[in-house]
C-alpha positions as a printed Julia matrix, in Angstrom:
263×3 Matrix{Float64}:
   0.0    -0.02  -0.01
   1.25    3.44  -0.83
   2.24    5.54   1.98
   1.91    9.37   2.71
   4.35   11.02   5.07
   5.55    7.55   6.04
   2.08    6.42   7.05
  -0.43    3.99   5.14
  -3.18    5.88   3.34
  -5.66    3.48   4.76
  -4.76    4.6    8.2
  -4.89    8.3    7.36
  -8.37    7.85   5.7
  -9.64    6.21   8.95
  -8.38    9.19  11.03
  -9.69   11.6    8.58
 -13.15    9.95   8.7
 -13.13   10.18  12.39
 -12.21   13.97  12.3
 -14.94   14.66   9.77
 -17.51   12.89  12.0
 -16.31   15.12  14.96
 -16.49   18.26  12.94
 -20.0    17.68  11.94
 -21.16   16.35  15.34
 -22.1    17.97  18.69
 -19.81   18.39  21.63
 -20.63   14.87  22.88
 -19.58   13.5   19.53
 -16.45   15.49  19.64
 -15.66   14.17  23.02
 -16.39   10.51  21.97
 -14.24   10.72  18.74
 -11.45   12.51  20.82
 -11.27    9.54  23.23
 -11.36    6.93  20.33
  -8.37    8.72  18.74
  -6.41    9.12  22.09
  -6.96    5.33  22.72
  -5.98    4.29  19.22
  -9.33    2.86  18.21
  -8.88    3.51  14.54
  -6.78    0.49  14.11
  -4.23    2.45  12.16
  -0.51    1.74  11.73
   2.0     2.23  14.55
   3.5     5.03  12.38
   0.2     6.92  12.86
  -0.04    6.45  16.66
   1.33   10.01  17.55
  -0.62   11.81  14.83
  -3.82   10.08  15.89
  -3.26   11.17  19.45
  -2.56   14.57  18.47
  -5.82   14.71  16.49
  -7.65   13.4   19.58
  -6.16   15.87  21.84
  -7.33   18.78  19.58
 -10.84   17.55  19.6
 -10.81   17.01  23.28
  -9.66   20.47  23.74
 -12.56   21.76  21.6
 -15.0    19.82  23.65
 -13.59   21.01  26.88
 -14.05   24.7   25.71
 -17.28   24.36  24.1
 -19.06   21.34  25.51
 -22.13   21.61  27.62
 -22.67   21.09  31.31
 -22.37   17.27  30.91
 -19.66   17.11  28.32
 -17.39   19.84  29.31
 -16.2    18.67  32.76
 -15.45   15.14  31.55
 -13.4    16.63  28.58
 -11.5    18.78  31.08
 -10.71   15.99  33.22
  -9.3    13.86  30.45
  -7.52   16.77  29.1
  -5.72   17.13  32.4
  -4.43   13.58  32.12
  -3.33   14.15  28.55
  -1.07   17.1   29.74
   0.17   15.04  32.7
   1.07   12.22  30.54
   2.22   14.04  27.48
  -0.53   12.26  25.43
  -1.08   14.07  22.13
   0.66   17.14  23.44
   3.63   18.26  25.31
   3.9    17.0   28.92
   2.82   19.7   31.31
   1.99   18.45  34.79
   1.02   22.02  36.1
  -1.29   22.5   33.14
  -2.77   19.02  33.68
  -3.55   19.84  37.37
  -5.23   23.0   36.34
  -7.73   21.26  34.01
  -8.47   18.42  36.59
  -9.28   21.19  39.11
 -11.39   22.99  36.73
 -13.41   19.74  36.01
 -13.78   19.22  39.87
 -14.98   22.84  40.28
 -17.69   22.07  37.76
 -19.0    19.3   39.88
 -17.52   16.31  37.94
 -17.43   13.73  40.69
 -14.65   11.67  39.23
 -12.45   14.68  39.32
 -13.48   15.64  42.76
 -12.53   12.16  43.94
  -9.28   12.38  42.06
  -8.37   15.52  43.76
  -9.43   14.19  47.19
  -7.04   11.21  46.83
  -4.31   13.45  45.66
  -4.48   15.74  48.73
  -4.88   12.63  50.94
  -1.65   10.93  49.56
   0.24   14.26  48.72
   0.94   13.34  45.04
   0.69   14.47  41.52
   1.6    18.11  41.93
  -0.3    18.75  45.31
   0.82   18.65  49.02
  -0.74   16.6   51.47
  -3.68   18.38  52.9
  -6.23   16.33  54.95
  -8.7    19.14  55.15
  -8.85   19.51  51.35
  -8.89   15.73  51.01
 -12.02   15.41  52.95
 -13.53   18.36  51.37
 -13.15   16.87  47.81
 -13.89   13.23  48.88
 -17.17   14.61  50.48
 -18.2    16.45  47.34
 -17.82   13.36  45.17
 -19.49   11.1   47.98
 -22.5    13.39  48.03
 -22.67   13.12  44.26
 -23.1     9.28  44.81
 -19.53    8.43  43.75
 -19.4     4.83  45.19
 -15.63    4.86  45.37
 -15.34    8.19  47.16
 -18.02    6.92  49.67
 -15.86    3.98  50.56
 -12.65    5.84  50.75
 -14.13    8.65  52.92
 -15.78    6.13  55.2
 -12.5     4.32  55.62
 -10.23    7.27  55.89
 -12.1     8.91  58.82
 -11.23    6.19  61.14
  -8.66    3.76  59.7
  -5.17    3.62  61.31
  -6.12    6.11  64.01
  -6.24    5.76  67.77
  -9.98    5.35  68.75
  -9.49    7.9   71.39
  -8.52   10.54  68.88
 -11.61   10.02  66.88
 -14.73   12.17  67.58
 -18.27   10.74  67.88
 -19.09   12.93  64.76
 -16.23   11.32  62.7
 -17.35    7.83  63.74
 -20.88    8.76  62.72
 -19.73   10.17  59.28
 -17.55    7.19  58.74
 -20.46    4.73  59.41
 -22.79    6.9   57.15
 -20.52    6.61  54.27
 -19.69    2.97  54.62
 -23.35    2.08  54.92
 -24.21    4.2   51.93
 -21.62    2.41  49.95
 -22.57   -1.02  51.22
 -26.19   -0.41  50.03
 -25.15    0.41  46.47
 -25.22   -1.58  43.16
 -22.27   -1.43  40.83
 -23.52    0.38  37.63
 -21.42   -1.97  35.44
 -22.52   -5.12  37.29
 -26.01   -4.45  38.73
 -26.43   -8.13  39.43
 -23.17   -8.38  41.32
 -24.68  -10.45  44.13
 -25.06  -13.37  41.54
 -21.41  -13.06  40.57
 -19.85  -15.05  43.41
 -17.4   -16.98  41.15
 -15.62  -13.73  39.75
 -12.09  -14.03  41.15
 -11.25  -10.46  40.23
 -14.27   -8.09  40.76
 -14.11   -4.58  39.54
 -13.09   -1.87  42.04
 -16.48   -0.66  42.81
 -17.82   -4.18  43.46
 -14.82   -4.71  45.81
 -15.49   -1.61  47.76
 -19.27   -2.4   48.15
 -18.4    -5.76  49.63
 -15.65   -4.41  51.79
 -18.22   -1.89  53.19
 -20.46   -4.57  54.12
 -17.66   -6.38  55.91
 -16.51   -3.19  57.79
 -19.81   -2.34  59.05
 -20.46   -5.89  59.96
 -17.39   -6.13  62.08
 -18.06   -2.86  63.84
 -21.28   -4.35  65.06
 -19.7    -7.52  65.81
 -17.15   -5.88  68.09
 -19.27   -2.99  69.26
 -16.49   -0.57  67.95
 -16.42    2.35  65.44
 -19.18    4.24  67.15
 -21.84    1.5   67.18
 -23.3    -0.79  70.05
 -22.59   -4.27  69.78
 -25.42   -6.09  67.84
 -25.47   -9.79  66.77
 -28.32   -9.07  64.53
 -26.81   -6.28  62.66
 -23.46   -7.96  62.49
 -24.91  -11.03  61.09
 -26.79   -9.04  58.48
 -23.89   -7.08  57.13
 -21.49  -10.01  57.28
 -23.77  -12.26  55.5
 -24.05   -9.76  52.63
 -20.17   -9.79  52.32
 -20.07  -13.66  52.64
 -22.54  -13.92  49.8
 -19.82  -12.4   47.55
 -17.19  -14.9   49.01
 -15.54  -12.59  51.48
 -13.19  -15.03  53.19
 -12.87  -13.17  56.52
 -16.75  -12.59  56.73
 -17.27  -16.32  56.1
 -14.83  -17.13  58.83
 -16.49  -14.95  61.36
 -20.08  -16.26  60.49
 -18.83  -19.96  60.96
 -17.07  -19.25  64.19
 -19.77  -16.89  65.91
 -23.05  -16.92  64.01
 -23.62  -20.6   63.31
 -23.13  -20.72  59.56
 -22.96  -18.81  56.39
 -26.44  -18.78  55.04
 -26.37  -15.63  52.89
 -28.64  -12.69  52.55
 -29.07  -11.31  49.0
 -29.89   -7.75  48.23
């Protein structure tokens, strides 16, 4: 096959077709096409990879600047990672953080959670700041981000001396863990029938772990709750139904078996 600028014409035509579709489409189409180009979904030659990413970056920038309330924050978030990773553009970590912050300030829960984790761990261009970590994780959690609900519920108490944790912090921790435990994974809504999956997705994992953590708090009478065999059994059986080994062991030892409760 003849080549143009060192690249197969067939590959160029595929990229061109994507770009024409983006040009004609609305902001959502521009965003979708941008992500396909950035992820190399045109199936073009390896000689076109960088050109393909550059085109994807340009369409993503357009979507970020002109998209509506739904598309714009997502595009800004992805644009931030493009800058941080030098994907389709020159690497610029400071510029990348700016776009991720912009997405978070527009209420995009994925960006809010990402900022929360960065402040929690002190990474990717931000200094550790626990106040800001909680602020952003709370914002994401209130927008029903399941991962943020689990992370916030866990962070408020994990690894700390119980004497240093206030009743309000225990209460908030339990609130978010229970909220997470009662969720269904959007990608796997029938997760409670997927007991044989050896590697559940992160959301499924966090939901099951939330059930376990709450169950153990009731089992031990810690974490700001009174000991309750009934409550402990309820939450632990929900975790056990997903094959949670520790939950199964506790049920066998202290609650007379592992008959599961399905949600």
